[in-house]
CSV table of C-alpha atoms in Angstrom, one decimal:
chain,number,residue,atom,x,y,z
P,1,MET,CA,-32.1,-19.6,17.9
P,2,ASN,CA,-35.8,-18.5,17.8
P,3,THR,CA,-36.9,-15.0,16.9
P,4,GLU,CA,-36.8,-13.6,20.5
P,5,GLN,CA,-33.3,-15.1,21.1
P,6,THR,CA,-32.0,-13.6,17.9
P,7,TRP,CA,-33.1,-10.0,18.6
P,8,MET,CA,-31.9,-10.3,22.2
P,9,ALA,CA,-28.5,-11.4,21.1
P,10,THR,CA,-28.5,-8.7,18.4
P,11,GLU,CA,-29.3,-6.0,20.9
P,12,GLU,CA,-26.4,-7.0,23.2
P,13,ARG,CA,-24.0,-6.9,20.2
P,14,LEU,CA,-25.3,-3.5,19.0
P,15,LEU,CA,-24.3,-2.1,22.4
P,16,ARG,CA,-20.7,-2.7,21.4
P,17,GLU,CA,-21.1,-1.2,17.9
P,18,ALA,CA,-22.5,2.3,18.6
P,19,GLY,CA,-23.3,4.6,21.4
P,20,SER,CA,-26.7,5.5,20.1
P,21,LEU,CA,-29.2,4.9,17.3
P,22,GLY,CA,-27.9,8.1,15.6
P,23,ASP,CA,-24.3,6.7,15.8
P,24,LEU,CA,-25.5,3.4,14.3
P,25,LEU,CA,-27.3,5.2,11.4
P,26,GLU,CA,-24.1,7.3,10.8
P,27,LYS,CA,-22.2,4.0,10.3
P,28,LEU,CA,-24.8,2.9,7.9
P,29,ARG,CA,-24.7,6.1,5.9
P,30,PRO,CA,-23.3,4.5,2.7
P,31,ARG,CA,-26.4,2.4,2.6
P,32,ILE,CA,-28.8,5.4,2.8
P,33,SER,CA,-29.0,7.3,-0.4
P,34,PRO,CA,-28.4,11.1,-0.2
P,35,ALA,CA,-31.1,11.5,-2.8
P,36,LEU,CA,-33.6,10.4,-0.1
P,37,ILE,CA,-32.1,12.0,3.1
P,38,ALA,CA,-29.2,14.5,3.1
P,39,GLY,CA,-28.0,17.9,4.3
P,40,SER,CA,-29.9,19.5,7.2
P,41,GLY,CA,-32.6,16.7,6.9
P,42,TRP,CA,-29.9,14.1,7.6
P,43,GLU,CA,-28.2,16.1,10.4
P,44,GLU,CA,-31.6,16.8,12.1
P,45,LEU,CA,-32.5,13.1,11.9
P,46,LEU,CA,-29.2,12.0,13.4
P,47,ALA,CA,-29.5,14.5,16.2
P,48,ARG,CA,-32.9,13.1,17.2
P,49,ALA,CA,-31.8,9.5,16.8
P,50,ARG,CA,-28.8,10.2,19.1
P,51,SER,CA,-31.2,10.4,22.0
P,52,LEU,CA,-32.2,6.8,21.4
P,53,PRO,CA,-30.3,3.5,22.0
P,54,ALA,CA,-28.4,1.7,19.3
P,55,THR,CA,-30.3,-1.5,20.4
P,56,LEU,CA,-33.3,-0.3,18.4
P,57,GLY,CA,-31.5,-1.4,15.3
P,58,ALA,CA,-32.3,-5.0,16.2
P,59,PHE,CA,-35.9,-4.2,15.2
P,60,PRO,CA,-37.2,-2.4,12.1
P,61,VAL,CA,-36.2,1.3,12.0
P,62,GLY,CA,-38.0,3.2,9.3
P,63,PHE,CA,-38.0,6.4,7.4
P,64,GLU,CA,-41.0,8.3,6.1
P,65,LEU,CA,-39.9,9.7,2.7
P,66,PRO,CA,-41.9,12.5,1.1
P,67,LEU,CA,-41.5,11.8,-2.6
P,68,HIS,CA,-43.4,14.9,-3.4
P,69,GLU,CA,-40.8,17.2,-1.8
P,70,PRO,CA,-37.5,18.1,-3.5
P,71,ARG,CA,-35.7,18.4,-0.2
P,72,PRO,CA,-34.1,15.1,0.8
P,73,ASN,CA,-35.6,14.8,4.3
P,74,ALA,CA,-37.5,12.3,6.4
P,75,ASP,CA,-39.3,11.6,9.7
P,76,PHE,CA,-38.4,8.3,11.2
P,77,TRP,CA,-40.0,5.6,13.3
P,78,VAL,CA,-38.8,2.7,15.5
P,79,SER,CA,-40.3,-0.6,16.6
P,80,LEU,CA,-40.3,-1.0,20.4
P,81,VAL,CA,-40.9,-4.4,22.0
P,82,GLY,CA,-41.7,-4.9,25.7
P,83,GLY,CA,-39.1,-6.8,27.6
P,84,SER,CA,-36.2,-5.8,25.3
P,85,ARG,CA,-33.1,-3.8,26.1
P,86,SER,CA,-34.6,-0.9,24.2
P,87,ALA,CA,-37.7,-1.0,26.3
P,88,GLU,CA,-35.5,-1.0,29.4
P,89,PHE,CA,-33.9,2.3,28.2
P,90,PHE,CA,-37.3,4.0,28.0
P,91,GLU,CA,-38.3,2.7,31.4
P,92,GLN,CA,-35.1,4.1,33.0
P,93,ARG,CA,-35.4,7.4,31.2
P,94,SER,CA,-38.9,7.9,32.4
P,95,ARG,CA,-37.4,8.5,35.9
P,96,GLY,CA,-35.2,11.4,34.7
P,97,GLU,CA,-35.8,15.0,33.7
P,98,ASN,CA,-36.2,14.3,29.9
P,99,ALA,CA,-38.8,11.6,30.5
P,100,ASP,CA,-40.8,9.9,27.8
P,101,SER,CA,-43.3,9.1,30.5
P,102,GLY,CA,-46.1,8.3,28.0
P,103,VAL,CA,-43.9,5.6,26.3
P,104,ALA,CA,-43.0,4.2,29.8
P,105,ARG,CA,-46.7,3.9,30.7
P,106,LEU,CA,-47.5,2.1,27.5
P,107,LEU,CA,-44.6,-0.3,28.1
P,108,ASP,CA,-45.9,-0.9,31.6
P,109,GLY,CA,-49.3,-1.9,30.2
P,110,LYS,CA,-47.7,-4.2,27.7
P,111,SER,CA,-45.2,-5.8,30.0
P,112,ARG,CA,-47.7,-7.1,32.5
P,113,GLU,CA,-48.6,-10.6,31.4
P,114,LYS,CA,-52.3,-10.4,32.2
P,115,SER,CA,-53.0,-6.8,31.4
P,116,PRO,CA,-55.8,-5.9,29.0
P,117,LEU,CA,-53.5,-3.9,26.7
P,118,ARG,CA,-51.1,-6.8,26.3
P,119,ARG,CA,-54.0,-9.2,25.6
P,120,VAL,CA,-55.2,-7.0,22.7
P,121,THR,CA,-51.9,-5.6,21.3
P,122,GLY,CA,-49.2,-7.9,22.5
P,123,THR,CA,-45.7,-6.6,23.4
P,124,LYS,CA,-44.9,-4.5,20.3
P,125,MET,CA,-45.7,-0.9,19.4
P,126,LEU,CA,-44.3,1.7,17.0
P,127,LEU,CA,-43.0,5.2,17.8
P,128,GLU,CA,-42.9,7.9,15.1
P,129,TYR,CA,-40.6,10.9,15.5
P,130,ASP,CA,-41.3,14.3,13.7
P,131,ILE,CA,-38.0,15.9,12.7
P,132,ASP,CA,-39.0,19.4,11.5
P,133,SER,CA,-41.4,20.3,14.3
P,134,ALA,CA,-39.1,21.4,17.2
P,135,GLU,CA,-40.3,24.6,18.9
P,136,ASN,CA,-38.0,26.7,21.0
P,137,GLY,CA,-35.4,24.0,20.8
P,138,LEU,CA,-37.8,21.5,22.4
P,139,ARG,CA,-38.4,18.2,20.5
P,140,PRO,CA,-41.9,16.8,20.6
P,141,ASP,CA,-42.7,13.5,22.1
P,142,PRO,CA,-43.1,10.7,19.5
P,143,GLY,CA,-46.4,9.6,18.2
P,144,ALA,CA,-47.4,6.1,19.3
P,145,PHE,CA,-49.2,3.3,17.4
P,146,LEU,CA,-50.8,0.2,18.7
P,147,TYR,CA,-51.5,-2.9,16.7
P,148,PRO,CA,-54.1,-5.6,17.6
P,149,THR,CA,-51.7,-8.4,16.5
P,150,GLU,CA,-52.7,-11.1,19.0
P,151,ARG,CA,-56.2,-11.5,17.6
P,152,PRO,CA,-57.2,-9.2,14.7
P,153,LEU,CA,-60.2,-6.9,15.2
P,154,TYR,CA,-62.3,-7.9,12.3
P,155,GLY,CA,-65.4,-6.0,11.3
P,156,ARG,CA,-67.5,-9.2,11.6
P,157,GLU,CA,-66.8,-9.2,15.4
P,158,ALA,CA,-67.2,-5.4,15.9
P,159,ARG,CA,-70.2,-5.5,18.2
P,160,GLU,CA,-68.7,-8.1,20.4
P,161,ARG,CA,-65.2,-6.5,20.6
P,162,LEU,CA,-65.9,-2.8,21.2
P,163,ALA,CA,-64.3,-3.3,24.6
P,164,ASP,CA,-61.0,-4.2,23.0
P,165,VAL,CA,-61.1,-0.9,21.1
P,166,GLU,CA,-61.6,0.9,24.4
P,167,VAL,CA,-58.6,-0.9,25.7
P,168,MET,CA,-56.5,0.5,22.9
P,169,LEU,CA,-57.8,4.0,23.4
P,170,ASP,CA,-57.1,3.8,27.1
P,171,GLY,CA,-53.6,2.7,26.2
P,172,LEU,CA,-53.1,5.7,23.8
P,173,SER,CA,-54.2,8.0,26.6
P,174,ALA,CA,-50.7,7.7,27.8
P,175,THR,CA,-49.6,10.0,25.0
P,176,GLY,CA,-51.3,12.8,26.8
P,177,TRP,CA,-54.8,12.9,25.2
P,178,ASP,CA,-57.7,12.1,27.5
P,179,TRP,CA,-60.3,10.9,25.0
P,180,ASN,CA,-63.8,12.1,25.6
P,181,ALA,CA,-67.0,10.3,25.0
P,182,ALA,CA,-67.6,11.8,21.6
P,183,GLU,CA,-64.1,10.8,20.3
P,184,ARG,CA,-64.5,7.3,21.6
P,185,ARG,CA,-67.9,7.0,20.0
P,186,GLU,CA,-66.6,8.1,16.6
P,187,VAL,CA,-63.7,5.5,16.8
P,188,GLU,CA,-66.3,2.8,17.7
P,189,ARG,CA,-68.5,4.0,14.8
P,190,ALA,CA,-65.5,3.6,12.4
P,191,TYR,CA,-65.0,0.0,13.6
P,192,LEU,CA,-68.7,-0.8,13.3
P,193,ALA,CA,-68.6,0.5,9.7
P,194,LEU,CA,-66.0,-2.0,8.5
P,195,THR,CA,-66.9,-4.8,6.2
P,196,PRO,CA,-66.9,-8.3,7.8
P,197,GLU,CA,-63.4,-9.2,6.5
P,198,ALA,CA,-61.8,-5.8,7.1
P,199,ARG,CA,-59.9,-5.2,10.3
P,200,ILE,CA,-58.4,-2.4,12.3
P,201,LEU,CA,-54.7,-2.2,11.3
P,202,SER,CA,-53.7,0.2,14.0
P,203,LEU,CA,-54.7,3.1,16.3
P,204,GLY,CA,-52.3,5.9,17.0
P,205,ALA,CA,-51.9,9.4,18.4
P,206,PHE,CA,-49.5,12.2,18.2
P,207,PRO,CA,-49.1,14.3,21.4
P,208,ALA,CA,-47.6,17.2,19.4
P,209,ARG,CA,-50.1,17.3,16.6
P,210,LYS,CA,-53.8,18.2,16.3
P,211,ARG,CA,-56.0,16.2,18.6
P,212,GLY,CA,-57.4,13.0,17.1
P,213,VAL,CA,-57.0,9.3,16.8
P,214,ARG,CA,-55.2,8.0,13.7
P,215,PHE,CA,-57.3,5.1,12.6
P,216,ALA,CA,-55.9,2.6,10.0
P,217,ALA,CA,-57.9,-0.3,8.5
P,218,ALA,CA,-57.1,-3.0,5.9
P,219,GLY,CA,-58.5,-6.2,4.5
P,220,PHE,CA,-61.4,-4.7,2.5
P,221,GLY,CA,-60.9,-7.1,-0.4
P,222,THR,CA,-61.9,-4.6,-3.2
P,223,THR,CA,-61.6,-0.9,-3.7
P,224,ARG,CA,-65.4,-0.8,-4.0
P,225,HIS,CA,-65.7,-1.9,-0.4
P,226,ILE,CA,-63.3,0.9,0.6
P,227,ALA,CA,-65.4,3.5,-1.3
P,228,GLU,CA,-68.6,2.2,0.4
P,229,PHE,CA,-66.9,2.4,3.8
P,230,LEU,CA,-65.9,6.0,3.2
P,231,ARG,CA,-69.5,6.9,2.2
P,232,ARG,CA,-70.8,5.2,5.4
P,233,MET,CA,-68.4,7.2,7.5
P,234,ALA,CA,-69.3,10.5,5.6
P,235,TRP,CA,-65.7,11.3,4.9
P,236,PRO,CA,-65.8,15.1,4.1
P,237,GLY,CA,-63.4,15.0,1.1
P,238,SER,CA,-64.0,14.3,-2.6
P,239,HIS,CA,-65.1,10.7,-3.0
P,240,ALA,CA,-64.5,10.9,-6.7
P,241,SER,CA,-60.8,11.8,-6.1
P,242,ALA,CA,-60.5,9.0,-3.5
P,243,GLN,CA,-61.9,6.5,-6.0
P,244,SER,CA,-59.5,7.7,-8.7
P,245,LEU,CA,-56.5,7.1,-6.4
P,246,LEU,CA,-57.9,3.7,-5.3
P,247,SER,CA,-58.1,2.6,-8.9
P,248,ARG,CA,-54.6,3.9,-9.4
P,249,LEU,CA,-53.2,1.9,-6.5
P,250,GLU,CA,-55.1,-1.2,-7.5
P,251,ALA,CA,-53.6,-1.0,-11.0
P,252,CYS,CA,-50.1,-0.6,-9.5
P,253,ASN,CA,-50.0,-4.0,-7.8
P,254,SER,CA,-52.6,-6.7,-8.0
P,255,ALA,CA,-50.7,-8.7,-5.5
P,256,GLY,CA,-50.8,-6.0,-2.9
P,257,HIS,CA,-53.5,-4.8,-0.5
P,258,ILE,CA,-54.8,-1.3,0.2
P,259,ALA,CA,-55.2,0.2,3.6
P,260,VAL,CA,-57.0,3.5,4.6
P,261,HIS,CA,-55.7,6.0,7.2
P,262,PHE,CA,-57.6,8.9,8.6
P,263,ASP,CA,-57.9,11.0,11.8
P,264,VAL,CA,-61.0,10.5,13.9
P,265,ARG,CA,-62.2,13.5,15.9
P,266,ALA,CA,-65.1,14.3,18.1
P,267,ASP,CA,-67.1,15.6,15.1
P,268,GLY,CA,-66.2,12.7,12.7
P,269,LEU,CA,-63.4,12.1,10.2
P,270,GLY,CA,-60.7,14.7,9.4
P,271,PRO,CA,-60.4,16.0,5.9
P,272,LYS,CA,-57.3,14.1,4.9
P,273,LEU,CA,-57.3,10.5,3.7
P,274,GLY,CA,-54.3,8.2,3.4
P,275,LEU,CA,-54.5,5.3,0.9
P,276,SER,CA,-51.6,2.9,1.3
P,277,LEU,CA,-50.4,0.0,-0.7
P,278,TYR,CA,-48.7,-2.9,1.1
P,279,ALA,CA,-47.0,-5.9,-0.6
P,280,ARG,CA,-48.4,-9.3,0.3
P,281,ASP,CA,-45.5,-11.4,-0.7
P,282,GLY,CA,-42.1,-11.6,1.0
P,283,LYS,CA,-39.2,-13.9,1.7
P,284,TRP,CA,-38.0,-15.1,5.0
P,285,LEU,CA,-34.5,-15.0,6.3
P,286,LYS,CA,-34.0,-18.4,7.8
P,287,GLU,CA,-32.1,-17.3,10.9
P,288,GLY,CA,-34.4,-15.0,12.8
P,289,ARG,CA,-37.3,-15.3,10.4
P,290,TYR,CA,-37.3,-11.6,9.4
P,291,TRP,CA,-39.2,-10.5,6.4
P,292,LEU,CA,-37.3,-9.6,3.3
P,293,ASP,CA,-38.9,-7.3,0.7
P,294,ASP,CA,-38.9,-8.3,-2.9
P,295,PRO,CA,-38.1,-5.3,-5.2
P,296,GLY,CA,-40.4,-6.8,-7.8
P,297,ASN,CA,-43.4,-6.0,-5.6
P,298,TRP,CA,-42.9,-2.3,-6.4
P,299,THR,CA,-42.1,-2.3,-10.1
P,300,ALA,CA,-45.6,-1.3,-11.2
P,301,PHE,CA,-45.8,1.5,-8.6
P,302,MET,CA,-42.4,2.9,-9.6
P,303,GLU,CA,-43.5,3.0,-13.3
P,304,ASP,CA,-46.7,4.8,-12.3
P,305,MET,CA,-44.8,7.3,-10.2
P,306,ARG,CA,-42.4,8.1,-13.0
P,307,LYS,CA,-45.4,9.7,-14.9
P,308,ASP,CA,-46.4,11.8,-11.9
P,309,PRO,CA,-45.1,15.4,-12.0
P,310,MET,CA,-45.4,15.6,-8.2
P,311,VAL,CA,-42.6,13.2,-7.6
P,312,ALA,CA,-39.2,14.9,-7.0
P,313,ALA,CA,-36.5,14.0,-9.6
P,314,GLY,CA,-33.9,11.6,-8.3
P,315,LYS,CA,-35.9,10.1,-5.5
P,316,LEU,CA,-37.5,7.3,-7.4
P,317,PRO,CA,-34.3,5.6,-8.6
P,318,ALA,CA,-32.9,5.7,-5.0
P,319,LEU,CA,-36.2,4.3,-3.7
P,320,ALA,CA,-36.1,1.5,-6.3
P,321,ASN,CA,-32.7,0.5,-5.1
P,322,TRP,CA,-33.7,0.4,-1.4
P,323,SER,CA,-35.0,-3.1,-1.3
P,324,SER,CA,-32.3,-5.7,-1.7
P,325,GLU,CA,-31.0,-9.0,-0.6
P,326,ALA,CA,-29.7,-9.1,3.0
P,327,ALA,CA,-26.2,-7.5,3.0
P,328,THR,CA,-23.4,-8.9,5.2
P,329,LEU,CA,-21.7,-6.3,7.4
P,330,PHE,CA,-18.7,-6.8,9.6
P,331,GLY,CA,-18.7,-5.2,13.0
P,332,LYS,CA,-16.6,-5.2,16.2
P,333,SER,CA,-18.7,-8.0,17.7
P,334,GLY,CA,-19.0,-10.2,14.5
P,335,VAL,CA,-21.2,-10.5,11.4
P,336,PHE,CA,-24.6,-8.9,10.9
P,337,ALA,CA,-27.2,-9.1,8.2
P,338,LEU,CA,-28.6,-5.7,7.1
P,339,ILE,CA,-32.1,-6.1,5.9
P,340,ARG,CA,-33.8,-3.3,3.9
P,341,GLY,CA,-37.2,-3.1,2.3
P,342,ILE,CA,-40.2,-0.9,1.5
P,343,HIS,CA,-42.9,-1.3,4.1
P,344,HIS,CA,-45.6,0.5,2.2
P,345,VAL,CA,-46.3,3.5,0.1
P,346,LYS,CA,-49.1,6.1,0.7
P,347,LEU,CA,-51.0,8.6,-1.3
P,348,VAL,CA,-52.6,11.4,0.8
P,349,VAL,CA,-55.7,13.2,-0.6
P,350,ALA,CA,-57.0,16.4,1.0
P,351,GLY,CA,-60.4,17.5,-0.1
P,352,ASP,CA,-60.3,16.9,-3.9
P,353,ARG,CA,-56.6,16.8,-4.6
P,354,LEU,CA,-53.6,14.6,-4.1
P,355,GLU,CA,-51.4,16.4,-1.6
P,356,GLN,CA,-48.6,13.9,-0.7
P,357,ILE,CA,-46.9,10.9,-2.0
P,358,LYS,CA,-44.8,9.0,0.6
P,359,ALA,CA,-42.8,5.9,0.9
P,360,TYR,CA,-42.2,4.1,4.2
P,361,VAL,CA,-38.9,2.2,4.1
P,362,PHE,CA,-37.2,0.2,6.8
P,363,LEU,CA,-33.8,-1.3,7.8
P,364,MET,CA,-32.8,-3.6,10.6
P,365,MET,CA,-29.8,-5.5,11.8
P,366,CYS,CA,-29.6,-9.2,12.6
P,367,GLY,CA,-26.6,-10.8,14.3
P,368,VAL,CA,-25.8,-13.9,12.4
P,369,SER,CA,-22.4,-14.9,13.7
P,370,LYS,CA,-20.2,-14.5,16.8
P,371,ASP,CA,-17.0,-16.1,15.5
P,372,LYS,CA,-16.0,-13.6,12.9
P,373,SER,CA,-15.0,-9.9,13.1
P,374,GLY,CA,-14.0,-7.2,10.7
P,375,LEU,CA,-13.1,-3.6,10.5
P,376,ASP,CA,-16.3,-1.7,9.9
P,377,PHE,CA,-19.8,-1.6,8.4
P,378,HIS,CA,-18.7,-0.9,4.8
């Protein structure tokens, strides 16, 4: 089977394994360390995930782990692909009272074969759910992130491809923000400031957070190029602190690459800066061609973090054990491969100080057999 056939078959089988994504994660509880997510943090996450379909487990489901906080809690994110069973769930729910209408509008733009949004960003997007931010019992709509995966938005093509950035901003307007001319101009300015080989990694927006476009860029080549980019953009924080963290990440993993994340507002960049380390190398699972993380990619980072007093005790050993070979699970509908890995790690600097250290981990299910069955997921 090709990749699309694999995830379609996995979605169908997951419908028989759990009634919701929360139920599926509860079955996978033995694979999720309580040092990372536990107590009220785990219960709140499950409650939010129970409003989503189990079929999302056929794609990467991730957790945003705050390593700097003693409390074992996490926000989470899901990958959503147009044309999938999961997408159909959001489209149907948009017609009800508890509508994720913004998500449905984004899916509509991605599902139409010749739409500008699909041309620039393909059929995939990411939704990020804040767990601790419910007000008056109301849960906020998720943040949405779009990726120019079909044809990268390189800095060398910026002047010719500003219209494609506008397409992405128009798509993100579905989250509830109507971007004004000043905001659009600042996003375009950030794109024009990229070095030739750098590229826009993603654009995102959170309807329940402060107004702004979350801009991520990667492919700078060297930390010097990143520092020069921040100076061109007049980032209002401490450039010396940013350079110190860039050097730290560079030393952690020479085989990785560094991305920058910041909020773009009408008056320029926000005060916080995220610096993320991604691993370049990975293995491929032959059936389904899903990426497997190699724990060796993160050894140097783990060693560096052990020296940092900000990191909560107990979280690093659990994080180090997250990446592993694909595990075989036996479900009602047959055999699955459970794939886990670290997607990236992020240091967040605010002004002149390191404020947050986060790890973004993922898991996903892949149906690999239909002729075997077992008792449970353990």
